[in-house]
Amino acid sequence: MNVASELSLLQQTVLIAAALVLFLSFVLLAQPRLLAAIRAFAWQGGLLALITGLVATVNAEAHLFVSALLTLALKAILIPWMLHRLTRRLELERHLEAVKHAAFVQIVAVALVLFSYWLVLPIIQQDLGFTRNIVAVSLAVVLLGLWVMITRQQAVFQVLGFMSIENGLFLAAVSATEGMPLVVELGIAFDVLVAMVLFGVFFLRIHNSIDSLDVDRLNRLHERLEDSR
Amino acid sequence: MNMLAWLLLTPVASACVLAMVRSLHAAGWMNVTASLVTLVASVLLAIQVAGSGEIVSAYFLIDAFNVYLIVLTSFVGLTTAIFSRPYMAYVHETGMTDTRGLRLYHAMYQAFMFTMLLALTTDNIGVLWVAVEGATLATVLLVSLYRTPEAIEAAWKYFILCGVGIALALFGTVLLYFAAQHSDGWSDASLAWSELYQHSAGLEPVVTSLAFVFLLVGYGTKVGLVPMHQWLPDAHSEGPTPMSAVLSGLLLNVALYAIVRIKMLVDGSMAGTGTPQLAGWLLMGFGLTSFLVASLFLHRQRDIKRMFSYSSIEHMGLMTFAFGLGGPLATFGALLHMLVHSLTKSAIFVTVGHAAHIAGTQNIDNIRGLIRTQPAVGWGLLLGVAAIAGFPPFGVFTSEFLLLTATMDSQPWFTVALLSGLAIAFAGLFRHLHPMVYGVAPEGQVPVPANMIPVAIHLLIVLVLGFAIPDVLAGWIDRATLLITGAHWL
C-alpha cells in the first residue's frame, strides 16, 4: 500500500490534478451559467493535458507527449472556443438554466463516485503504481458526464456532458494503460473533432426548428398511437 | 494486400470526389460504380482468403468470419446504391432536399461504406471502435437530411444515444488493454485482436468480465438491443430509405460482429473460472429480451418503417441469443441468419421506400392496395415479409430452424419463448401487411418509377438459400463456426 508520503512530488501533482478534474465535473453539474460551464470544461481539458504530460514525464513515454499536446489543443482550446462561438451566434451568452433538485443531483453524483470506486476495486488491487486512484476517478468522470446529460435539458450542456465523458475515457486510458496506441488515439481525436463539428450543425438546425435549444421539447417521436401524418 | 487496398481506398476516394460532384445524374452513377468496384475487390479478396486460409498483416486481419461479412457488406452496398440512384432523384424532384443535401448524401454513403469495411477488416479493437463511431458520424447527418423537426429530433437522439453508448465501449476497450498489459508473459501488449486472442487465457478474468459488460452495453446500443434500442426506430423511420436499408442490413451486423469477436476473447479468459459462460449468459439475456420486446412492439406501430425497424431489433435479438448460446449448431445458424436477415431486410426497406412514394406517406393506415396499383411493389412487399417472418421456402426459415434445434438441444425451455416470440412477430407483421397489399387502393393512386431488380436478386438469393446452401458458402460459414466455437458443425 502506497501512502502519499512515498510518492514523489510529480506523482502527487498528478493525483491533485485528477481530483480537480473530478471537481470540475461537479461544477459542470451545478453551474447554471452557460459560459461559466464552458470555461469549467476548458479547465478540465487543460488539467487532462497536464496529467498526460506529467505521466509522460514520470514514465518517460514519448508518444504520451503527443497526446498531451493533442488534448491541450483539442479539449482545452478548440472545442471550448467552438462552443463559445456557437453560444454567441445563437445569442445564449446570458442563458441561465436553473438546476432542478440541485441537492438531489449532487447527492446522486457523490453516490456515483462511491459506486465507481467500488466497481474498479478489482482493478485497483492489481499493481498499478501511483495511478491506481485515477482509474476510479476517470470512471466517476464518465458517470458524472452521463448524469449531466440526464439532468440538463439544454443542448449545449448535453454536449458538455458528452465531451466530459470523453475526458473521463481519456483519463482512464492515460492512467490505467499509459495511453492507447498512437493510431487509436489519433482516430479517437479525429472522431471527437468531427463530433464537435456535427454538434455545431445540430445546434443551428435544432435552433431553427424549435427556436430553442431545450431538447426536452424534442418530443414528437414517441410511440405514436393516434398519429396520421 | 492489394485487394485490401482497393477495398478500403475506393470508398474513401469516391467519398472525397462525390462531395464535389454537383450533377445528381453523375453522382448517382458514380456511387453505383464505386460500389461495384468495392464489391469486385471484396470478392477477389474472398477468393484469396479461401486459398490461403487467412490474411494477417500489421493492421488487418481477414479470416473466414469477417470475409463473408465483407462480401455481404459490399454486395448490399451495391444493390442499395442501384436502388438509391432513381430513388434520390425522385426525392429531389419532390423538393424534400436540395442539391447540396444530395451531395452530402452521396459522399456520406461512401464514407459509411468505408467505416463499415474498416471495422470489419481491422485487427485492432481500438481502430474497430474508431470505425464504429465513425459510422455514427457518417450517418447522423443523413438521418436529418429532410430537415423536418422529426428528422432533426431522430438524428439528435441517434447521435447522443449512440455516442454515449459507444463511449462506454471505449471504456471497455481501455480495460481490455489494461488486462493485456498486466497478463503474464506478454511484454509488448497491444490491442491487436489476433494477439489478444492468442494470449486470452492469460488475461485477468475479473477485469475482462468488467470490460465485457461495458463493451456489450456499448456495441449493444448499436446492435439495437433492448433497452438501448430507442434510437433505432426513430433513425430508421426519419432518414432516407436507402439509409434505413444499409443501417438495418449492415451497421447492426457490424456491431454484432464486434460483440462476437470480444466474446471470443472473454471466453478464453474466463475459461478457468467458476463461471466460464458468463459472456454467453449476458448475450442470451439481452438477446431474448430484445427479441420478445421487439416482437410485441411490432403490433402497435403506425409507421411502416418503424415497424420494420422493430423487426430488425427482433432478429438482432435472436442472433445475439444464438451467439450467447454458443456451440457449433447455434453459431452456424446465427451466422446464416446474419446473412439472410441482411439480404431480406434491405430488400424490404427498398420496397417500403417505393410503397411510401406510391401512397405519399409512411403511415400504415394510409398505404392501401399496393398490389393493384403497382403489382411489382405489392408482390415485393408480400414476398419480403413472408421471407422475414420465416416462411418455409426462404432462407430465414432454415436459419431459424437451426437456431430452434440448437436451443432445443441445450436449453429446451427457451424454445417456448422463442416460438411464441416468432408467432407474435408473425402475427404483428401480417396484420399490418394484409390491408397494405390487398386493401382497396385510394382513388388516383398511381405507380411510381421503381427499380425492383435489387429486391428480386436479394429475395432470389434468400430463396435459393432456403432450398440448398451452396458448398462454397456452407464451407465458409463452417470455417467461421470453427473459428468462433472451436468445432466444426458440418
XYZ file of C-alpha atoms in Angstrom, chain A:
229
model
C 0.000 0.000 0.000
C 1.479 3.292 -1.054
C 0.880 6.289 1.117
C 1.150 9.827 -0.117
C 4.475 10.454 1.583
C 6.126 7.756 -0.538
C 5.096 9.442 -3.740
C 7.281 11.922 -5.497
C 6.193 15.494 -5.911
C 5.377 14.876 -9.562
C 3.139 11.953 -8.708
C 1.334 13.911 -6.013
C 0.725 16.679 -8.515
C -0.869 14.174 -10.874
C -3.200 12.984 -8.127
C -4.222 16.510 -7.211
C -4.865 17.341 -10.853
C -7.037 14.245 -11.193
C -9.009 15.286 -8.122
C -9.529 18.700 -9.686
C -10.790 17.066 -12.896
C -13.421 15.285 -10.825
C -14.257 18.503 -9.014
C -14.823 20.249 -12.358
C -17.311 17.541 -13.273
C -19.292 18.553 -10.203
C -19.055 22.159 -11.327
C -20.484 21.196 -14.736
C -23.341 19.560 -12.908
C -24.195 22.588 -10.783
C -23.267 25.605 -12.876
C -26.355 27.397 -14.201
C -24.451 29.819 -16.446
C -23.537 28.516 -19.852
C -20.327 30.460 -20.408
C -19.004 29.574 -16.970
C -19.729 25.904 -17.654
C -17.824 26.064 -20.935
C -14.915 27.636 -19.080
C -15.026 24.852 -16.474
C -14.926 22.326 -19.302
C -11.920 24.057 -20.835
C -10.105 23.867 -17.492
C -10.917 20.191 -17.302
C -9.305 19.690 -20.700
C -6.284 21.714 -19.605
C -5.834 19.636 -16.452
C -6.151 16.478 -18.514
C -3.339 17.653 -20.774
C -1.279 18.453 -17.682
C -1.858 14.974 -16.239
C -0.928 13.370 -19.540
C 2.239 15.436 -19.707
C 3.205 14.543 -16.144
C 2.525 10.831 -16.597
C 4.607 11.020 -19.757
C 7.458 12.572 -17.759
C 7.223 10.031 -14.933
C 7.164 7.052 -17.265
C 9.298 8.611 -19.997
C 6.775 7.734 -22.700
C 7.351 9.724 -25.851
C 4.001 9.145 -27.526
C 2.150 10.400 -24.453
C 3.619 13.848 -25.045
C 1.978 13.844 -28.456
C -1.395 13.012 -26.961
C -0.867 15.631 -24.223
C -0.406 18.274 -26.900
C -3.359 16.911 -28.827
C -5.566 17.092 -25.737
C -4.454 20.602 -24.966
C -5.203 21.782 -28.481
C -8.495 19.928 -28.817
C -10.126 19.783 -25.395
C -8.766 22.913 -23.769
C -8.735 25.316 -26.681
C -10.503 24.289 -29.892
C -13.717 22.714 -28.593
C -14.385 25.348 -25.884
C -13.704 28.033 -28.472
C -16.176 26.458 -30.907
C -18.810 26.145 -28.191
C -18.195 29.729 -27.151
C -18.621 30.973 -30.698
C -21.812 28.977 -31.136
C -23.313 30.355 -27.931
C -22.581 33.870 -29.090
C -24.005 33.173 -32.515
C -27.201 31.800 -31.006
C -27.257 34.687 -28.507
C -27.213 32.445 -25.474
C -24.474 34.269 -23.501
C -26.887 35.333 -20.824
C -28.621 31.998 -20.760
C -29.289 30.866 -17.203
C -30.564 27.423 -16.565
C -31.761 26.715 -13.067
C -30.706 23.242 -11.987
C -33.773 21.426 -10.764
C -33.449 19.496 -7.484
C -29.868 20.680 -7.053
C -29.274 18.916 -3.734
C -30.613 15.622 -5.023
C -28.481 15.860 -8.179
C -25.333 16.434 -6.141
C -26.088 13.596 -3.713
C -26.573 11.187 -6.597
C -23.303 12.452 -8.064
C -21.482 11.651 -4.825
C -23.073 8.208 -4.817
C -21.828 7.686 -8.386
C -18.280 8.487 -7.298
C -18.518 5.904 -4.497
C -20.003 3.419 -6.936
C -17.127 3.831 -9.360
C -14.600 3.249 -6.586
C -16.466 0.088 -5.663
C -16.661 -1.062 -9.286
C -12.968 -0.753 -10.023
C -11.786 -2.319 -6.750
C -10.584 -5.477 -8.541
C -8.553 -3.308 -10.872
C -7.142 -1.197 -8.078
C -5.985 -4.376 -6.368
C -3.736 -5.081 -9.323
C -0.397 -3.422 -9.027
C -0.909 -0.148 -10.766
C 1.665 2.123 -9.249
C 0.612 5.595 -8.333
C -2.174 5.920 -10.909
C -4.477 3.429 -9.196
C -6.820 6.066 -7.785
C -7.161 7.760 -11.095
C -8.914 4.792 -12.708
C -11.736 5.202 -10.224
C -11.738 8.961 -10.752
C -11.960 8.501 -14.505
C -14.936 6.156 -14.267
C -16.556 8.684 -11.932
C -15.987 11.425 -14.515
C -17.619 9.210 -17.174
C -20.645 8.538 -14.991
C -20.939 12.181 -13.948
C -20.874 13.157 -17.612
C -23.788 10.807 -18.191
C -25.548 12.318 -15.207
C -25.040 15.820 -16.644
C -26.678 14.650 -19.862
C -29.617 13.247 -17.958
C -30.232 16.229 -15.684
C -29.659 19.055 -18.152
C -32.186 19.836 -20.829
C -30.222 22.364 -22.799
C -28.355 21.054 -25.830
C -25.069 22.873 -25.090
C -24.986 21.375 -21.602
C -25.645 17.967 -23.069
C -22.672 18.383 -25.364
C -20.558 19.465 -22.389
C -21.647 16.283 -20.624
C -20.820 14.236 -23.710
C -17.394 15.802 -24.051
C -16.615 15.340 -20.357
C -17.402 11.648 -20.811
C -14.698 11.674 -23.465
C -12.411 13.387 -20.946
C -13.077 10.640 -18.442
C -12.292 7.971 -21.014
C -9.083 9.699 -21.921
C -8.120 9.911 -18.255
C -8.783 6.192 -17.916
C -6.571 5.438 -20.891
C -3.756 7.606 -19.570
C -3.882 6.339 -16.000
C -4.603 2.640 -16.450
C -2.719 1.838 -19.618
C -0.382 4.806 -20.143
C -2.327 5.837 -23.191
C -3.719 3.850 -26.084
C -1.582 3.057 -29.154
C -0.999 6.204 -31.132
C -3.102 5.130 -34.136
C -6.109 4.625 -31.900
C -5.551 7.884 -30.092
C -5.375 9.831 -33.343
C -8.533 8.107 -34.539
C -10.360 8.995 -31.347
C -9.223 12.612 -31.570
C -10.462 12.757 -35.156
C -13.835 11.316 -34.154
C -14.184 13.811 -31.301
C -13.391 16.688 -33.611
C -15.905 15.567 -36.242
C -18.487 15.023 -33.500
C -17.963 18.595 -32.323
C -18.437 19.984 -35.832
C -21.627 17.955 -36.195
C -22.886 19.183 -32.824
C -22.437 22.685 -34.124
C -24.506 21.878 -37.206
C -27.175 20.363 -34.991
C -27.356 23.377 -32.683
C -28.224 25.521 -35.669
C -30.746 23.026 -37.030
C -32.441 22.495 -33.665
C -32.478 26.220 -33.107
C -34.091 26.782 -36.499
C -36.564 24.026 -35.929
C -37.878 24.668 -32.400
C -36.425 28.144 -31.811
C -34.717 26.975 -28.634
C -32.029 24.571 -27.581
C -34.160 22.943 -24.927
C -34.018 19.324 -26.036
C -36.923 18.396 -23.791
C -39.022 19.996 -26.453
C -37.807 17.426 -28.957
C -40.629 15.072 -28.164
C -42.520 14.403 -31.338
C -41.285 10.890 -31.845
C -42.955 8.971 -29.091
C -44.619 5.700 -29.840
C -47.379 7.485 -31.674
C -50.705 5.749 -31.362
C -53.017 8.472 -32.578
C -50.970 9.782 -35.406
C -51.740 10.444 -39.006
C -49.101 12.326 -40.813
